[in-house]
C-alpha cells in the first residue's frame, strides 16, 4: 500500500460543499485504508494501491454520484508531494505567497513553455513534472493570472493549487503518522 493524497478541486466554495467526513467515507468505500482529511479545502490522505489515473477516475465518479457535481481529483503519492516540497525553484521573501499547482498530467514541452511564459513582475511560474511552482509577490488575490490563461494552455479543470505552508503542515502530519 502506498500513502497518497487526493486533492479535490474547487470544493467548499460557494455551493460546492464536500464535508471532510463524507469525503473520508467515499475514499474508504473506494478501498482506501487509514483515510483522513486535512482542513476543509479538499485534501484526503489514504493508503491504497493502483494507478493515479484509475484512482482519480474512480474517485471523481464516486464524488459526483454523492454530491451531484463534478469534483476533479488530483492524486499524488506522499513521495511526490515531498519531492515537490523539497524543490526550491525560487527564493521566497517576506510577504510572498507560494503555491504548488497540481496538474492532471505532465505538460508537453509547448505547454510547459507557455505556462512559464505567464510569469510577470508579480507571478513567477516554474514547471517540474506534473506540478507548477507559483510564487506571487504579495497576496494570491492580487495575482495577475486568470483562470482563463491557465485553461487556454491546459484545458478546463486540469489544475488545482495549494498553499505551500498548508502542504508543509500536511506533509508533517503524514510523516508523523498523523
PDB file of C-alpha atoms in Angstrom:
ATOM      1  CA  UNK A   1       0.000   0.000   0.000  1.00  0.00           C
ATOM      2  CA  UNK A   2       1.170   3.484  -0.870  1.00  0.00           C
ATOM      3  CA  UNK A   3       0.348   6.618   1.090  1.00  0.00           C
ATOM      4  CA  UNK A   4      -1.393   9.071  -1.223  1.00  0.00           C
ATOM      5  CA  UNK A   5      -3.154  12.408  -1.124  1.00  0.00           C
ATOM      6  CA  UNK A   6      -6.254  13.261  -3.132  1.00  0.00           C
ATOM      7  CA  UNK A   7      -6.542  16.979  -3.790  1.00  0.00           C
ATOM      8  CA  UNK A   8     -10.147  17.886  -4.630  1.00  0.00           C
ATOM      9  CA  UNK A   9     -10.501  20.868  -6.944  1.00  0.00           C
ATOM     10  CA  UNK A  10     -12.774  23.808  -6.094  1.00  0.00           C
ATOM     11  CA  UNK A  11     -14.634  22.305  -3.149  1.00  0.00           C
ATOM     12  CA  UNK A  12     -16.085  24.072  -0.134  1.00  0.00           C
ATOM     13  CA  UNK A  13     -16.527  27.289  -2.072  1.00  0.00           C
ATOM     14  CA  UNK A  14     -19.989  28.547  -2.938  1.00  0.00           C
ATOM     15  CA  UNK A  15     -22.465  25.680  -3.128  1.00  0.00           C
ATOM     16  CA  UNK A  16     -19.783  23.073  -3.868  1.00  0.00           C
ATOM     17  CA  UNK A  17     -19.709  21.631  -0.334  1.00  0.00           C
ATOM     18  CA  UNK A  18     -17.773  18.424   0.344  1.00  0.00           C
ATOM     19  CA  UNK A  19     -17.677  17.799   4.103  1.00  0.00           C
ATOM     20  CA  UNK A  20     -14.497  16.061   5.258  1.00  0.00           C
ATOM     21  CA  UNK A  21     -16.370  13.213   6.958  1.00  0.00           C
ATOM     22  CA  UNK A  22     -18.229  12.374   3.753  1.00  0.00           C
ATOM     23  CA  UNK A  23     -15.070  12.638   1.648  1.00  0.00           C
ATOM     24  CA  UNK A  24     -13.361  10.182   4.010  1.00  0.00           C
ATOM     25  CA  UNK A  25     -16.299   7.729   3.703  1.00  0.00           C
ATOM     26  CA  UNK A  26     -16.180   7.903  -0.114  1.00  0.00           C
ATOM     27  CA  UNK A  27     -12.453   7.129  -0.199  1.00  0.00           C
ATOM     28  CA  UNK A  28     -12.956   4.302   2.320  1.00  0.00           C
ATOM     29  CA  UNK A  29     -15.771   2.831   0.183  1.00  0.00           C
ATOM     30  CA  UNK A  30     -13.369   3.041  -2.778  1.00  0.00           C
ATOM     31  CA  UNK A  31     -10.850   0.853  -0.960  1.00  0.00           C
ATOM     32  CA  UNK A  32      -8.711   3.425   0.844  1.00  0.00           C
ATOM     33  CA  UNK A  33      -7.241   2.465   4.195  1.00  0.00           C
ATOM     34  CA  UNK A  34      -6.250   4.750   7.062  1.00  0.00           C
ATOM     35  CA  UNK A  35      -8.229   7.585   5.462  1.00  0.00           C
ATOM     36  CA  UNK A  36      -8.279  11.070   6.953  1.00  0.00           C
ATOM     37  CA  UNK A  37      -8.893  14.589   5.721  1.00  0.00           C
ATOM     38  CA  UNK A  38      -6.833  17.678   6.390  1.00  0.00           C
ATOM     39  CA  UNK A  39      -8.501  21.080   6.745  1.00  0.00           C
ATOM     40  CA  UNK A  40     -11.659  21.906   4.883  1.00  0.00           C
ATOM     41  CA  UNK A  41     -10.196  22.505   1.427  1.00  0.00           C
ATOM     42  CA  UNK A  42     -10.350  19.053  -0.148  1.00  0.00           C
ATOM     43  CA  UNK A  43      -7.228  17.174   0.994  1.00  0.00           C
ATOM     44  CA  UNK A  44      -7.744  13.471   1.700  1.00  0.00           C
ATOM     45  CA  UNK A  45      -4.887  11.197   2.803  1.00  0.00           C
ATOM     46  CA  UNK A  46      -5.189   7.449   2.320  1.00  0.00           C
ATOM     47  CA  UNK A  47      -3.291   4.223   1.669  1.00  0.00           C
ATOM     48  CA  UNK A  48      -4.078   2.324  -1.498  1.00  0.00           C
ATOM     49  CA  UNK A  49      -2.527   0.635  -4.488  1.00  0.00           C
ATOM     50  CA  UNK A  50      -3.448   1.279  -8.107  1.00  0.00           C
ATOM     51  CA  UNK A  51      -2.558   3.825 -10.740  1.00  0.00           C
ATOM     52  CA  UNK A  52      -3.108   7.525 -10.340  1.00  0.00           C
ATOM     53  CA  UNK A  53      -5.360   7.696 -13.398  1.00  0.00           C
ATOM     54  CA  UNK A  54      -7.613   4.872 -12.228  1.00  0.00           C
ATOM     55  CA  UNK A  55      -7.873   6.272  -8.701  1.00  0.00           C
ATOM     56  CA  UNK A  56      -8.699   9.757  -9.981  1.00  0.00           C
ATOM     57  CA  UNK A  57     -11.410   8.447 -12.327  1.00  0.00           C
ATOM     58  CA  UNK A  58     -12.959   6.214  -9.661  1.00  0.00           C
ATOM     59  CA  UNK A  59     -12.997   8.935  -7.017  1.00  0.00           C
ATOM     60  CA  UNK A  60     -14.330  11.550  -9.443  1.00  0.00           C
ATOM     61  CA  UNK A  61     -17.266   9.277 -10.313  1.00  0.00           C
ATOM     62  CA  UNK A  62     -17.934   8.497  -6.659  1.00  0.00           C
ATOM     63  CA  UNK A  63     -17.807  12.151  -5.595  1.00  0.00           C
ATOM     64  CA  UNK A  64     -20.107  13.202  -8.436  1.00  0.00           C
ATOM     65  CA  UNK A  65     -22.623  10.475  -7.523  1.00  0.00           C
ATOM     66  CA  UNK A  66     -22.522  11.563  -3.877  1.00  0.00           C
ATOM     67  CA  UNK A  67     -22.661  15.339  -4.336  1.00  0.00           C
ATOM     68  CA  UNK A  68     -24.288  15.892  -7.723  1.00  0.00           C
ATOM     69  CA  UNK A  69     -21.446  17.967  -9.202  1.00  0.00           C
ATOM     70  CA  UNK A  70     -18.046  17.197 -10.681  1.00  0.00           C
ATOM     71  CA  UNK A  71     -15.164  17.017  -8.224  1.00  0.00           C
ATOM     72  CA  UNK A  72     -11.999  16.906 -10.264  1.00  0.00           C
ATOM     73  CA  UNK A  73      -9.464  14.928  -8.229  1.00  0.00           C
ATOM     74  CA  UNK A  74      -5.667  15.007  -8.342  1.00  0.00           C
ATOM     75  CA  UNK A  75      -3.895  12.076  -6.666  1.00  0.00           C
ATOM     76  CA  UNK A  76      -0.241  12.198  -5.646  1.00  0.00           C
ATOM     77  CA  UNK A  77       1.857   9.804  -3.610  1.00  0.00           C
ATOM     78  CA  UNK A  78       3.335  11.105  -0.402  1.00  0.00           C
ATOM     79  CA  UNK A  79       6.766  10.814  -2.051  1.00  0.00           C
ATOM     80  CA  UNK A  80       5.587  13.037  -4.924  1.00  0.00           C
ATOM     81  CA  UNK A  81       4.257  15.646  -2.500  1.00  0.00           C
ATOM     82  CA  UNK A  82       7.507  15.547  -0.538  1.00  0.00           C
ATOM     83  CA  UNK A  83       9.532  15.906  -3.782  1.00  0.00           C
ATOM     84  CA  UNK A  84       7.505  18.969  -4.785  1.00  0.00           C
ATOM     85  CA  UNK A  85       8.072  20.498  -1.344  1.00  0.00           C
ATOM     86  CA  UNK A  86      11.814  19.770  -1.462  1.00  0.00           C
ATOM     87  CA  UNK A  87      12.290  21.796  -4.659  1.00  0.00           C
ATOM     88  CA  UNK A  88      13.459  25.340  -4.236  1.00  0.00           C
ATOM     89  CA  UNK A  89      12.765  26.917  -7.654  1.00  0.00           C
ATOM     90  CA  UNK A  90      12.975  30.476  -6.326  1.00  0.00           C
ATOM     91  CA  UNK A  91      13.711  32.464  -3.216  1.00  0.00           C
ATOM     92  CA  UNK A  92      10.684  33.304  -1.118  1.00  0.00           C
ATOM     93  CA  UNK A  93      10.720  36.740   0.508  1.00  0.00           C
ATOM     94  CA  UNK A  94       8.634  38.094   3.354  1.00  0.00           C
ATOM     95  CA  UNK A  95       5.173  38.873   2.022  1.00  0.00           C
ATOM     96  CA  UNK A  96       5.361  36.437  -0.898  1.00  0.00           C
ATOM     97  CA  UNK A  97       2.749  33.742  -1.405  1.00  0.00           C
ATOM     98  CA  UNK A  98       3.864  30.353  -2.696  1.00  0.00           C
ATOM     99  CA  UNK A  99       1.527  27.765  -4.203  1.00  0.00           C
ATOM    100  CA  UNK A 100       2.094  24.418  -5.806  1.00  0.00           C
ATOM    101  CA  UNK A 101      -0.385  23.766  -8.581  1.00  0.00           C
ATOM    102  CA  UNK A 102      -1.054  20.087  -9.306  1.00  0.00           C
ATOM    103  CA  UNK A 103      -1.776  19.229 -12.937  1.00  0.00           C
ATOM    104  CA  UNK A 104      -3.872  16.370 -14.293  1.00  0.00           C
ATOM    105  CA  UNK A 105      -0.948  15.283 -16.456  1.00  0.00           C
ATOM    106  CA  UNK A 106       2.586  16.340 -17.208  1.00  0.00           C
ATOM    107  CA  UNK A 107       2.509  19.229 -19.627  1.00  0.00           C
ATOM    108  CA  UNK A 108       4.065  18.935 -23.044  1.00  0.00           C
ATOM    109  CA  UNK A 109       7.185  20.987 -23.752  1.00  0.00           C
ATOM    110  CA  UNK A 110       4.975  23.551 -25.508  1.00  0.00           C
ATOM    111  CA  UNK A 111       2.570  23.741 -22.545  1.00  0.00           C
ATOM    112  CA  UNK A 112       5.454  23.982 -20.092  1.00  0.00           C
ATOM    113  CA  UNK A 113       6.947  26.899 -22.025  1.00  0.00           C
ATOM    114  CA  UNK A 114       3.543  28.605 -22.259  1.00  0.00           C
ATOM    115  CA  UNK A 115       2.918  28.207 -18.518  1.00  0.00           C
ATOM    116  CA  UNK A 116       6.325  29.580 -17.589  1.00  0.00           C
ATOM    117  CA  UNK A 117       5.797  32.442 -20.070  1.00  0.00           C
ATOM    118  CA  UNK A 118       2.831  33.563 -17.929  1.00  0.00           C
ATOM    119  CA  UNK A 119       5.399  34.776 -15.396  1.00  0.00           C
ATOM    120  CA  UNK A 120       5.388  38.523 -14.852  1.00  0.00           C
ATOM    121  CA  UNK A 121       6.646  41.036 -12.280  1.00  0.00           C
ATOM    122  CA  UNK A 122       4.140  39.695  -9.707  1.00  0.00           C
ATOM    123  CA  UNK A 123       3.756  35.999 -10.633  1.00  0.00           C
ATOM    124  CA  UNK A 124       6.635  33.558 -11.207  1.00  0.00           C
ATOM    125  CA  UNK A 125       5.902  30.064 -12.526  1.00  0.00           C
ATOM    126  CA  UNK A 126       8.293  27.114 -12.739  1.00  0.00           C
ATOM    127  CA  UNK A 127       7.084  23.726 -14.015  1.00  0.00           C
ATOM    128  CA  UNK A 128       8.509  20.498 -12.597  1.00  0.00           C
ATOM    129  CA  UNK A 129       6.991  17.234 -13.784  1.00  0.00           C
ATOM    130  CA  UNK A 130       3.233  17.475 -13.128  1.00  0.00           C
ATOM    131  CA  UNK A 131       3.366  20.480 -10.821  1.00  0.00           C
ATOM    132  CA  UNK A 132       3.742  24.225 -11.225  1.00  0.00           C
ATOM    133  CA  UNK A 133       5.569  26.174  -8.538  1.00  0.00           C
ATOM    134  CA  UNK A 134       3.934  29.577  -8.350  1.00  0.00           C
ATOM    135  CA  UNK A 135       5.380  32.462  -6.377  1.00  0.00           C
ATOM    136  CA  UNK A 136       3.399  35.667  -6.023  1.00  0.00           C
ATOM    137  CA  UNK A 137       4.999  38.894  -4.832  1.00  0.00           C
ATOM    138  CA  UNK A 138       2.165  39.532  -2.392  1.00  0.00           C
ATOM    139  CA  UNK A 139      -1.266  38.046  -1.740  1.00  0.00           C
ATOM    140  CA  UNK A 140      -2.764  35.485  -4.083  1.00  0.00           C
ATOM    141  CA  UNK A 141      -5.847  37.666  -4.501  1.00  0.00           C
ATOM    142  CA  UNK A 142      -3.603  40.240  -6.196  1.00  0.00           C
ATOM    143  CA  UNK A 143      -2.299  37.787  -8.817  1.00  0.00           C
ATOM    144  CA  UNK A 144      -2.371  38.964 -12.402  1.00  0.00           C
ATOM    145  CA  UNK A 145      -3.002  35.447 -13.730  1.00  0.00           C
ATOM    146  CA  UNK A 146      -6.522  34.415 -14.633  1.00  0.00           C
ATOM    147  CA  UNK A 147      -8.167  31.025 -14.699  1.00  0.00           C
ATOM    148  CA  UNK A 148      -8.736  31.601 -18.415  1.00  0.00           C
ATOM    149  CA  UNK A 149      -4.976  31.988 -19.002  1.00  0.00           C
ATOM    150  CA  UNK A 150      -4.335  28.600 -17.363  1.00  0.00           C
ATOM    151  CA  UNK A 151      -7.252  26.979 -19.209  1.00  0.00           C
ATOM    152  CA  UNK A 152      -6.072  28.322 -22.573  1.00  0.00           C
ATOM    153  CA  UNK A 153      -2.899  26.283 -22.059  1.00  0.00           C
ATOM    154  CA  UNK A 154      -4.096  23.209 -20.151  1.00  0.00           C
ATOM    155  CA  UNK A 155      -7.848  22.963 -20.745  1.00  0.00           C
ATOM    156  CA  UNK A 156     -10.685  23.248 -18.261  1.00  0.00           C
ATOM    157  CA  UNK A 157     -10.385  21.754 -14.747  1.00  0.00           C
ATOM    158  CA  UNK A 158      -6.845  20.480 -15.344  1.00  0.00           C
ATOM    159  CA  UNK A 159      -5.210  22.022 -12.253  1.00  0.00           C
ATOM    160  CA  UNK A 160      -5.689  22.718  -8.559  1.00  0.00           C
ATOM    161  CA  UNK A 161      -3.480  24.834  -6.306  1.00  0.00           C
ATOM    162  CA  UNK A 162      -2.467  24.542  -2.676  1.00  0.00           C
ATOM    163  CA  UNK A 163      -0.537  26.944  -0.484  1.00  0.00           C
ATOM    164  CA  UNK A 164       2.913  25.573   0.376  1.00  0.00           C
ATOM    165  CA  UNK A 165       2.507  26.466   4.061  1.00  0.00           C
ATOM    166  CA  UNK A 166      -0.537  24.173   4.201  1.00  0.00           C
ATOM    167  CA  UNK A 167       1.263  21.470   2.205  1.00  0.00           C
ATOM    168  CA  UNK A 168       4.190  21.503   4.640  1.00  0.00           C
ATOM    169  CA  UNK A 169       1.814  21.061   7.585  1.00  0.00           C
ATOM    170  CA  UNK A 170       0.021  18.236   5.765  1.00  0.00           C
ATOM    171  CA  UNK A 171       3.353  16.573   4.965  1.00  0.00           C
ATOM    172  CA  UNK A 172       4.440  16.830   8.617  1.00  0.00           C
ATOM    173  CA  UNK A 173       1.214  15.134   9.746  1.00  0.00           C
ATOM    174  CA  UNK A 174       1.724  12.330   7.207  1.00  0.00           C
ATOM    175  CA  UNK A 175       5.320  11.822   8.320  1.00  0.00           C
ATOM    176  CA  UNK A 176       4.300  11.835  11.996  1.00  0.00           C
ATOM    177  CA  UNK A 177       1.736   9.131  11.279  1.00  0.00           C
ATOM    178  CA  UNK A 178      -0.963  11.786  11.556  1.00  0.00           C
TER     179      UNK A 178
END
